[in-house]
């Protein structure tokens, strides 16, 4: 995922390879486009254009993801200097935006293999087809019984973010859903 370097906590390989990563940092940025924290202010602070609806932008040192009309997530490696993140959050807060470090409450899974869409389609109501979930698109949905966010990096790579409290459920769900011979060939 861009230039983010992360360590693997646990992994498995079946019809797809799944890795659990614990050292992603995620800052939730709440904002009002029509307030003192304007689109221009945010763009200047973040150093990037703002993502459109369901878009995730791949930046030099991470990603910026649209999560709702008034929320974005800045996703980065926890090895990113704290000073950089603190400056960013302070600037946003000075303009009446709200930043919350949600890193400790989320887990990121990477999925690798051409069948990742087929595995996720077993438990998600979202349209995960090539036409709907393209590179640079993030989608909030459910996986089995829990809420997740899924984004496509390219044809063979995707990421799933979930709450830390359901990490074992999601890991086990992904492992079971990707058992060899159990993945349907949707296309």
XYZ file of C-alpha atoms in Angstrom:
187
model
C 0.000 0.000 0.000
C 1.925 2.974 -1.207
C 5.039 3.561 0.862
C 3.604 2.330 4.156
C 5.810 -0.329 5.697
C 4.046 -2.517 8.237
C 4.775 -5.658 10.204
C 2.693 -8.820 10.015
C 1.063 -10.117 13.207
C -0.329 -13.356 11.756
C -1.101 -14.702 8.317
C -2.354 -17.655 6.308
C -2.379 -18.648 2.664
C -5.098 -20.577 0.930
C -6.901 -19.431 -2.224
C -5.771 -15.959 -1.126
C -3.080 -14.786 1.265
C -4.299 -12.841 4.304
C -2.037 -10.904 6.654
C -3.031 -9.108 9.831
C -1.227 -5.825 10.482
C -1.227 -4.097 13.825
C 1.044 -1.142 13.202
C -1.136 1.028 10.996
C -2.003 4.428 12.352
C -5.440 5.867 11.657
C -6.513 9.420 12.413
C -10.213 10.217 12.038
C -10.723 13.767 10.766
C -14.191 15.204 11.326
C -14.888 18.397 9.472
C -17.479 20.750 8.086
C -16.821 21.771 4.516
C -19.051 24.863 4.978
C -17.400 26.141 8.137
C -14.117 27.579 9.292
C -12.522 24.264 8.333
C -13.073 24.693 4.625
C -12.065 22.457 1.768
C -9.172 24.816 0.985
C -7.956 24.815 4.605
C -8.018 21.017 4.721
C -6.246 20.741 1.386
C -3.506 23.118 2.585
C -3.038 21.270 5.899
C -3.072 17.757 4.480
C -1.056 18.612 1.382
C -3.393 16.761 -0.927
C -6.714 17.204 -2.619
C -9.608 15.831 -0.613
C -11.060 12.447 -1.524
C -14.397 12.303 -3.293
C -17.205 10.052 -2.082
C -15.887 6.477 -1.557
C -12.393 7.460 -2.728
C -9.071 6.642 -1.102
C -6.048 8.663 -2.173
C -2.609 7.065 -2.071
C -0.176 9.667 -0.735
C 3.609 9.592 -0.323
C 3.360 8.588 3.324
C -0.019 6.927 3.596
C -3.599 7.218 2.440
C -6.475 9.627 2.846
C -9.881 7.943 2.745
C -13.404 9.339 2.485
C -15.501 7.689 5.201
C -18.641 9.871 5.236
C -19.740 13.366 4.263
C -18.013 14.832 7.320
C -15.247 12.307 8.038
C -11.969 11.225 6.470
C -9.362 8.777 7.709
C -5.654 9.458 7.406
C -4.008 6.016 7.303
C -0.259 5.738 7.835
C 2.476 3.583 9.322
C 2.798 3.961 13.091
C 6.510 4.474 12.446
C 5.606 7.858 10.904
C 7.089 10.517 13.175
C 4.651 11.521 15.925
C 5.662 15.146 15.398
C 4.245 15.137 11.846
C 0.935 13.663 13.013
C 0.724 16.019 16.020
C 1.286 19.092 13.815
C -1.431 17.915 11.422
C -3.978 17.248 14.163
C -3.205 20.535 15.945
C -3.686 22.552 12.743
C -7.009 20.870 12.033
C -8.224 21.364 15.606
C -7.261 25.051 15.513
C -9.753 25.442 12.652
C -12.567 23.775 14.646
C -12.092 20.388 13.053
C -11.908 17.285 15.212
C -9.155 14.711 15.003
C -9.172 11.455 16.926
C -6.432 8.834 16.899
C -8.367 5.598 16.377
C -5.268 3.481 15.700
C -5.621 1.387 18.842
C -9.221 0.532 18.084
C -8.728 -0.754 14.498
C -6.943 -3.636 12.775
C -5.958 -3.836 9.112
C -5.903 -7.030 7.045
C -4.239 -7.220 3.647
C -5.613 -9.654 1.064
C -3.516 -10.828 -1.852
C -4.624 -12.959 -4.772
C -7.003 -12.655 -7.700
C -9.829 -14.322 -5.749
C -10.038 -11.754 -2.919
C -13.299 -10.339 -4.334
C -14.864 -13.793 -4.434
C -13.891 -14.485 -0.822
C -15.354 -11.202 0.440
C -18.501 -11.643 -1.670
C -19.371 -14.675 0.456
C -20.151 -12.442 3.422
C -20.651 -8.897 2.165
C -23.787 -7.341 0.693
C -21.682 -4.733 -1.169
C -21.065 -4.866 -4.891
C -17.402 -5.922 -5.017
C -17.155 -6.373 -8.779
C -14.257 -4.923 -10.795
C -16.574 -2.186 -12.081
C -17.773 -1.120 -8.638
C -14.766 -1.519 -6.326
C -11.905 -0.219 -8.455
C -8.432 0.780 -7.386
C -8.712 3.882 -5.246
C -12.229 3.111 -3.990
C -13.094 2.422 -0.346
C -16.408 0.937 0.721
C -18.006 0.627 4.147
C -19.929 -2.632 4.388
C -20.381 -5.701 6.545
C -18.376 -8.900 6.518
C -20.312 -11.688 8.105
C -21.780 -10.046 11.189
C -19.441 -7.068 11.619
C -18.866 -3.664 10.016
C -15.703 -3.261 7.946
C -14.160 -0.920 5.419
C -12.687 -2.474 2.262
C -10.479 -0.811 -0.292
C -8.968 -2.044 -3.497
C -5.353 -1.262 -4.231
C -5.181 -3.187 -7.486
C -6.506 -6.344 -9.137
C -4.693 -8.654 -6.714
C -4.555 -6.583 -3.518
C -7.158 -5.263 -1.106
C -7.351 -4.174 2.518
C -9.989 -4.683 5.199
C -10.219 -2.544 8.332
C -12.297 -3.652 11.310
C -12.669 -2.876 14.981
C -9.959 -4.450 17.121
C -12.628 -6.113 19.268
C -13.659 -8.352 16.341
C -10.193 -9.064 14.923
C -10.286 -12.791 15.734
C -13.752 -13.133 14.234
C -12.659 -11.413 11.000
C -9.378 -13.347 10.789
C -11.165 -16.672 11.303
C -13.939 -15.661 8.890
C -11.412 -14.795 6.166
C -9.509 -18.030 6.776
C -12.652 -20.173 6.563
C -14.062 -18.300 3.565
C -10.859 -18.728 1.584
C -10.306 -22.468 2.114
C -9.073 -24.122 -1.047
C -11.928 -25.371 -3.178
C -14.571 -23.302 -1.351
C -14.208 -20.060 -3.283
C -16.768 -19.690 -6.083
C -15.598 -18.354 -9.429
C -17.683 -15.185 -9.819
C -16.758 -12.978 -12.773
